[in-house]
mmCIF file of C-alpha atoms in Angstrom:
data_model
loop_
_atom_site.group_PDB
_atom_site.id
_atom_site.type_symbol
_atom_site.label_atom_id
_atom_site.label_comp_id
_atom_site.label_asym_id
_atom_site.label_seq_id
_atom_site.Cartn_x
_atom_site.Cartn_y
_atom_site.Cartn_z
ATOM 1 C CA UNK A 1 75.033 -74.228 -61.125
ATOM 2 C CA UNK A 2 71.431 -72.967 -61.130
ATOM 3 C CA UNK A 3 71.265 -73.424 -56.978
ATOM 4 C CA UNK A 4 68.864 -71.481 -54.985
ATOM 5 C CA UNK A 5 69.475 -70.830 -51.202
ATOM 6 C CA UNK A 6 66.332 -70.009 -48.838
ATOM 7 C CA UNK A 7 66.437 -69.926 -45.201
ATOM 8 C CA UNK A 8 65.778 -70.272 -42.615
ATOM 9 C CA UNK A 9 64.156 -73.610 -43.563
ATOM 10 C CA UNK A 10 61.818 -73.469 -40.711
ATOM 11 C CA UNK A 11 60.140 -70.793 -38.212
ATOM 12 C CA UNK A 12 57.783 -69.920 -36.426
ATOM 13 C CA UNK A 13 56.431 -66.235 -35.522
ATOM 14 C CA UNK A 14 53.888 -64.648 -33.573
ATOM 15 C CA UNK A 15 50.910 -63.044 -34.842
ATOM 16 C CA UNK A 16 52.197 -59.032 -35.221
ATOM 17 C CA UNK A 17 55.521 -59.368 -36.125
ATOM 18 C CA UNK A 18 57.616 -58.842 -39.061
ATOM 19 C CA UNK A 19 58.948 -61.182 -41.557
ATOM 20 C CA UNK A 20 62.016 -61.154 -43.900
ATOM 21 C CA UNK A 21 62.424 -63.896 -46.306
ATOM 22 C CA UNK A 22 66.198 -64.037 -47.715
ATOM 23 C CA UNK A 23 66.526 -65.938 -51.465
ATOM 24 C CA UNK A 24 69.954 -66.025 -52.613
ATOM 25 C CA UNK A 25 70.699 -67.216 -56.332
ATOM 26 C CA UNK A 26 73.979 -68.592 -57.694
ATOM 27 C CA UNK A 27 74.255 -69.500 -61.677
ATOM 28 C CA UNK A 28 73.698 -66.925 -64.971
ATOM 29 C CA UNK A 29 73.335 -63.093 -64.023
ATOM 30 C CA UNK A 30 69.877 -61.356 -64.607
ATOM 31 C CA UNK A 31 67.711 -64.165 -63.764
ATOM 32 C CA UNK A 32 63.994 -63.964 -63.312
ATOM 33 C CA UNK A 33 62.977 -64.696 -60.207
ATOM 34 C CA UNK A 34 59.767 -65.366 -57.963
ATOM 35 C CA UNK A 35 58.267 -66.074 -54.518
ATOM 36 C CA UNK A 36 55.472 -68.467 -54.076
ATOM 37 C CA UNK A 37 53.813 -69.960 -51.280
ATOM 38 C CA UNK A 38 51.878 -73.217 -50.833
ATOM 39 C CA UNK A 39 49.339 -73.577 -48.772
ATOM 40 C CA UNK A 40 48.442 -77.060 -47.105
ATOM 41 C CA UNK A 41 47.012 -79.225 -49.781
ATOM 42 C CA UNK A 42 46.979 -76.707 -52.441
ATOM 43 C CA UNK A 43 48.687 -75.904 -55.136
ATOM 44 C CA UNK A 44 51.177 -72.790 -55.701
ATOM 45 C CA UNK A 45 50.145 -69.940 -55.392
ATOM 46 C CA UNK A 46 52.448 -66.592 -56.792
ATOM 47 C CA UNK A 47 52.808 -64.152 -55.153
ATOM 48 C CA UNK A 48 55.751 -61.727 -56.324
ATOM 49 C CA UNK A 49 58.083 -62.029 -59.527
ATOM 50 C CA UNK A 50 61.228 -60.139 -60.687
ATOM 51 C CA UNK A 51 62.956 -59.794 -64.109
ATOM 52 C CA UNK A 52 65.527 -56.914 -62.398
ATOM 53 C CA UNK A 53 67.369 -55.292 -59.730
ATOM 54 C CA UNK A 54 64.330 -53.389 -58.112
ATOM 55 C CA UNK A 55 61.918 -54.932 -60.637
ATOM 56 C CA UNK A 56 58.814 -56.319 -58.473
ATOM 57 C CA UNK A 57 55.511 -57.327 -59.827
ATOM 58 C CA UNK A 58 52.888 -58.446 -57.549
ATOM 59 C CA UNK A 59 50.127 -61.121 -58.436
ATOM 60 C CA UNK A 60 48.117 -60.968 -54.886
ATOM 61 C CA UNK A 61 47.324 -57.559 -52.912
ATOM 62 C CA UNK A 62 47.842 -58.901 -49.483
ATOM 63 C CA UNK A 63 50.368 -58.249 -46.405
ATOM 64 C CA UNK A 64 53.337 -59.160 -48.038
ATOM 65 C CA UNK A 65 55.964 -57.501 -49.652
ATOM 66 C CA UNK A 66 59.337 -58.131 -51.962
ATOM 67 C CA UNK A 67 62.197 -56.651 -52.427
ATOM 68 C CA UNK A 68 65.544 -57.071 -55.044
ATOM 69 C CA UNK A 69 68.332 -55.380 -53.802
ATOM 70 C CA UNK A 70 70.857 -57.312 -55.444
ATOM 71 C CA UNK A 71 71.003 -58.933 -59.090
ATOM 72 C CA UNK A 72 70.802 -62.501 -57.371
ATOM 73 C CA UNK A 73 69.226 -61.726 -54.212
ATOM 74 C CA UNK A 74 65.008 -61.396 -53.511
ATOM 75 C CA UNK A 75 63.245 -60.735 -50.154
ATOM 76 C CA UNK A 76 59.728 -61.428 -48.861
ATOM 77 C CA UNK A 77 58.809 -59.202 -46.293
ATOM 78 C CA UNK A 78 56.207 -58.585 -43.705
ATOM 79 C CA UNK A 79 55.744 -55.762 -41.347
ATOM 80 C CA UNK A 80 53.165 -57.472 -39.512
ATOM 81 C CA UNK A 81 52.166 -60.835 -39.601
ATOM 82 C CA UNK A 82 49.087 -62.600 -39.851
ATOM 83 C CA UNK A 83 47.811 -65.924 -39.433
ATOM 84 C CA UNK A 84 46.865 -66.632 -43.013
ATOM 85 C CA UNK A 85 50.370 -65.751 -43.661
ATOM 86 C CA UNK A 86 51.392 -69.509 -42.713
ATOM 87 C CA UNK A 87 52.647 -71.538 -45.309
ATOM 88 C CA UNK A 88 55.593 -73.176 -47.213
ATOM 89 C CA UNK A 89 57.233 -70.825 -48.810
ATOM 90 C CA UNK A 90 59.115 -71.152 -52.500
ATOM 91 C CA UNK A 91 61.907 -69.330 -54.425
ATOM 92 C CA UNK A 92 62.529 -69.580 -57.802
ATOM 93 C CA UNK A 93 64.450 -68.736 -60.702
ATOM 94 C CA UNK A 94 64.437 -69.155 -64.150
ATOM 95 C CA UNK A 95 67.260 -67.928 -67.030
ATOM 96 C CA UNK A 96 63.594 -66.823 -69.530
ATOM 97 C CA UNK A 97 60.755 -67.509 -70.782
ATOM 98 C CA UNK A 98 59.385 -71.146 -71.742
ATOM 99 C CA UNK A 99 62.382 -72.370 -69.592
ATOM 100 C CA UNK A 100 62.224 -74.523 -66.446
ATOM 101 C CA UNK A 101 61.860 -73.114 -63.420
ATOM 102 C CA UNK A 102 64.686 -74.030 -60.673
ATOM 103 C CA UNK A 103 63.607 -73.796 -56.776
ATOM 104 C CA UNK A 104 64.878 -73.629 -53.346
ATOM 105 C CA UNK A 105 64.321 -75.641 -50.443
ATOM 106 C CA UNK A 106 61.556 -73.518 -48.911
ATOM 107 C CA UNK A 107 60.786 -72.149 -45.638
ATOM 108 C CA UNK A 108 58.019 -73.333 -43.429
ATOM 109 C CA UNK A 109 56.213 -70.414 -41.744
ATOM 110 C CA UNK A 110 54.033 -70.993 -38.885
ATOM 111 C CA UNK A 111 52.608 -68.072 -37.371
ATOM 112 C CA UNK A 112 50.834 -68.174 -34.189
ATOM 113 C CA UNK B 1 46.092 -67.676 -60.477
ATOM 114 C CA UNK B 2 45.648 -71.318 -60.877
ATOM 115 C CA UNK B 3 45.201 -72.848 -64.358
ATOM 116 C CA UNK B 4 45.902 -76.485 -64.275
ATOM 117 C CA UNK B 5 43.836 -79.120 -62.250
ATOM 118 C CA UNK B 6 45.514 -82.351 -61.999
ATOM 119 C CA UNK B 7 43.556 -85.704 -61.878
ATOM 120 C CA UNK B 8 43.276 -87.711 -59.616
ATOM 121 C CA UNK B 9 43.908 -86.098 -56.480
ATOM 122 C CA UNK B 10 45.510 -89.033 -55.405
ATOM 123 C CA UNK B 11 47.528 -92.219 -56.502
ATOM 124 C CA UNK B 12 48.750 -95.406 -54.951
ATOM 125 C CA UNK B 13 50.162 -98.236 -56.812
ATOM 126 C CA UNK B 14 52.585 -100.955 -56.572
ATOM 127 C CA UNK B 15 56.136 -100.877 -57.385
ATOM 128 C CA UNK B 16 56.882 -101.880 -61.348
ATOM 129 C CA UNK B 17 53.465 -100.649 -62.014
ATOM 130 C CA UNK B 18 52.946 -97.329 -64.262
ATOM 131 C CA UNK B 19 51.202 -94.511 -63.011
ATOM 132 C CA UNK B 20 49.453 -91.766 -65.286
ATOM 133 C CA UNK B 21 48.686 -88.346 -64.160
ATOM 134 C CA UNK B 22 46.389 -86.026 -66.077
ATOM 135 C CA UNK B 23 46.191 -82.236 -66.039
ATOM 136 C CA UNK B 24 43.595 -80.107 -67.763
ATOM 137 C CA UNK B 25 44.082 -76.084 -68.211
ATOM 138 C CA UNK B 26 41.527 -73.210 -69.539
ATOM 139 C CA UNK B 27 43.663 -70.780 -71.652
ATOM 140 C CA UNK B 28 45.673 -71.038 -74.162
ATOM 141 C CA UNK B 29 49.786 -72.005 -73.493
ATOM 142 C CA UNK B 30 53.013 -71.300 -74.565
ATOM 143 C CA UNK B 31 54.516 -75.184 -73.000
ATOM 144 C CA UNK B 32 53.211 -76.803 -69.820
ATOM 145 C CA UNK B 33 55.810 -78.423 -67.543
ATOM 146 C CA UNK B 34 55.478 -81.098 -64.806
ATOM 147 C CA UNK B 35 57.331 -81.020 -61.553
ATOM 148 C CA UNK B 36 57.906 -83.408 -58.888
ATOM 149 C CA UNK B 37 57.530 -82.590 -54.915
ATOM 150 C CA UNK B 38 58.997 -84.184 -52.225
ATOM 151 C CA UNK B 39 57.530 -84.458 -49.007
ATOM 152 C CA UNK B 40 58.304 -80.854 -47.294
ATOM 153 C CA UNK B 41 61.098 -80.167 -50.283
ATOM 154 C CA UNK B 42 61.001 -77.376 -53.118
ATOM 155 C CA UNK B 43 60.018 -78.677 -56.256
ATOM 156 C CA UNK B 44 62.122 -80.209 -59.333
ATOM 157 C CA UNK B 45 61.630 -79.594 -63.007
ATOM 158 C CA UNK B 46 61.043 -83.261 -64.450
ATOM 159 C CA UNK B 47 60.163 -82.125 -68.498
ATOM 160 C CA UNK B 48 58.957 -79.321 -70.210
ATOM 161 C CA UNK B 49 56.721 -79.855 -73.423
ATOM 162 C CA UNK B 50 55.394 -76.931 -76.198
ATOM 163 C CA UNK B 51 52.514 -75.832 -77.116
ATOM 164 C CA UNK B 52 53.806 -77.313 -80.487
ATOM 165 C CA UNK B 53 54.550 -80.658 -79.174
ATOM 166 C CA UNK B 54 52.261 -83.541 -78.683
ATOM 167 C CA UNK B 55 54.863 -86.153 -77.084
ATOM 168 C CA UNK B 56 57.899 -85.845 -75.283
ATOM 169 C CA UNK B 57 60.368 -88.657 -73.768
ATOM 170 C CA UNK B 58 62.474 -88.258 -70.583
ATOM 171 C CA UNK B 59 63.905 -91.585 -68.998
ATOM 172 C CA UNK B 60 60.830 -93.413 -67.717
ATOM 173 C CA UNK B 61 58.796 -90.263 -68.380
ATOM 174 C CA UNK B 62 56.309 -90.065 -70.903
ATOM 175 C CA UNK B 63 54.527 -86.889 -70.805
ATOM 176 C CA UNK B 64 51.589 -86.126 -73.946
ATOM 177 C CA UNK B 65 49.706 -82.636 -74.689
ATOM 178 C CA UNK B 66 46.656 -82.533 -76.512
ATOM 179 C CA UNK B 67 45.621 -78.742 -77.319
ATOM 180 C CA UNK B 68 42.482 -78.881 -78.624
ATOM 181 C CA UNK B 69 41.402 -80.572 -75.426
ATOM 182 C CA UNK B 70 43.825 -78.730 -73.335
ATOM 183 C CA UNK B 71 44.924 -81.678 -71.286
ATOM 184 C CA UNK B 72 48.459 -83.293 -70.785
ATOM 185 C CA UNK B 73 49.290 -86.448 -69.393
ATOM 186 C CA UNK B 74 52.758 -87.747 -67.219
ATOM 187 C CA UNK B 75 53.235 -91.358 -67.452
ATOM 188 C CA UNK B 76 56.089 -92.755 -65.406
ATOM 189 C CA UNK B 77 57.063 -96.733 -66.093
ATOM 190 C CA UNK B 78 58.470 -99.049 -64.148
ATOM 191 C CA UNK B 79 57.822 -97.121 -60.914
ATOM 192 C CA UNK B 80 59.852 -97.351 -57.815
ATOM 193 C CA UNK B 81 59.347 -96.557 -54.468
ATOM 194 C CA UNK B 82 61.777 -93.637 -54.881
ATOM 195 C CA UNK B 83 59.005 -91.911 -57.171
ATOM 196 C CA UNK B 84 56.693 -91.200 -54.240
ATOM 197 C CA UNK B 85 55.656 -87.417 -54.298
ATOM 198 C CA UNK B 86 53.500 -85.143 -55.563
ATOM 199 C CA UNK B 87 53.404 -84.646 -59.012
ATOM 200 C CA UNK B 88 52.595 -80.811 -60.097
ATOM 201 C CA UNK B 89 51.756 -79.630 -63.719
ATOM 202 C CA UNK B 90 52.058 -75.972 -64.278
ATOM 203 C CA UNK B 91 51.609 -73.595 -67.279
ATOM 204 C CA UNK B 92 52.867 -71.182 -69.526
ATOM 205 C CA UNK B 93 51.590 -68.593 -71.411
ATOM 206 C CA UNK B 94 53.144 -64.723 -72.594
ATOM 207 C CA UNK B 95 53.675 -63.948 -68.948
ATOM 208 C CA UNK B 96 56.703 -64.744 -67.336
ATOM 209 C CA UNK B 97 55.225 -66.692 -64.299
ATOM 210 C CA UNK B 98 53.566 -70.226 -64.650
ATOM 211 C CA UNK B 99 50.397 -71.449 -63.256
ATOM 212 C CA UNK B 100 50.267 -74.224 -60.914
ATOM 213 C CA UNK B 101 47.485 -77.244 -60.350
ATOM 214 C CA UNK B 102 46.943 -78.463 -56.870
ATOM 215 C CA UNK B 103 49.019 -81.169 -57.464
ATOM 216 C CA UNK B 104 48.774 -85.285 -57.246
ATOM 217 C CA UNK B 105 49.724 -87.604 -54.510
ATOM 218 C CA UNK B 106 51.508 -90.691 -55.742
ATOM 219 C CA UNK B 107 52.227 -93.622 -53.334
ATOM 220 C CA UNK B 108 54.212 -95.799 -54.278
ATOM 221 C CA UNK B 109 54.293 -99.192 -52.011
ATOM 222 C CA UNK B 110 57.485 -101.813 -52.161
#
């Protein structure tokens, strides 16, 4: 099993606060793994991927962070929110390169 | 960064009728893979086809990639109410992360 478990699947946060983001992974050891977020009527967008335990590789400077404490756990974090940080948030994995990507449920973040 | 664009936007069209979906991309790829989007769900892999490929079958799915225009297409047959979502191709290249269109909106009415 390849499963990926996000949550919470919804929430919503005020402007200022912080923000952690829990992916969990289940399936092969040392997978790759990414956070993306989708805006309204847009596409994906990436915003942090990991090929290791405290291996992070940003694609966007912007008021997010990520974190890999544990072979098949990754965290998005905030310290303080905005309200372009609103979005559907996306976890992923994938076993390599030129392989499909598996992802979890998502999180809806509302900040207000 | 976002590579692919997928055409059109938007898609409605009865059930048993096909629907094609086109994506064009700018640089050069390793495979481009389609994925399917449920309303407010993650998304699912549907196929995956290489840069070395030109056609490539997957149950009702018929998905083509013509380099030297750097396009791909997703047909689905037969479609079913069931196959309403958003349709999403996304691209490969050396790196390890894959580039994502905005996506297109099928309908599909009973």
């Amino acid at each position: 099993s390849q499963t990926i478990h996000q949550w919470p699947a919804t929430l919503v946060q005020p402007v200022g606060s912080p923000l952690s983001l829990e992916c969990t992974v289940e399936g092969t050891s040392n997978p790759n793994l990414y956070w993306y977020r989708q805006a309204a009527g847009r596409g994906l967008q990436l915003l942090f991927y990991s090929v290791g335990i405290g291996q992070i590789s940003s694609e966007v400077p912007q008021n997010l962070s990520a974190s890999r404490p544990q072979d098949r756990q990754f965290i998005l974090s905030s310290k303080k929110l905005l309200l372009s940080d609103s979005g559907f948030y996306l976890c992923a994995r994938t076993s390599g390169q030129g392989i499909g990507y598996t992802f979890g449920s998502g999180t809806r973040l509302t900040v207000v | 960064s976002q590579q692919g664009e997928e055409d059109p936007q938007a898609l409605s069209i009865q059930e048993g009728e096909n629907a094609t979906m086109n994506c064009s991309y700018k640089t050069s790829i390793n495979n481009l893979q389609w994925y399917r989007q449920n309303s407010g769900r993650g998304l699912v892999h549907l196929i995956l086809i290489r840069s070395n490929e030109r056609e490539k079958h997957s149950g009702r799915l018929r998905v083509t990639l013509d380099t030297s225009k750097k396009s791909s297409s997703l047909l689905i047959t037969a479609s079913r109410a069931a196959d309403t979502a958003s349709y999403f191709c996304a691209t490969s290249n050396s790196g390890y992360a894959l580039n994502f269109g905005k996506g297109t909106s099928l309908l599909v009415t009973p």
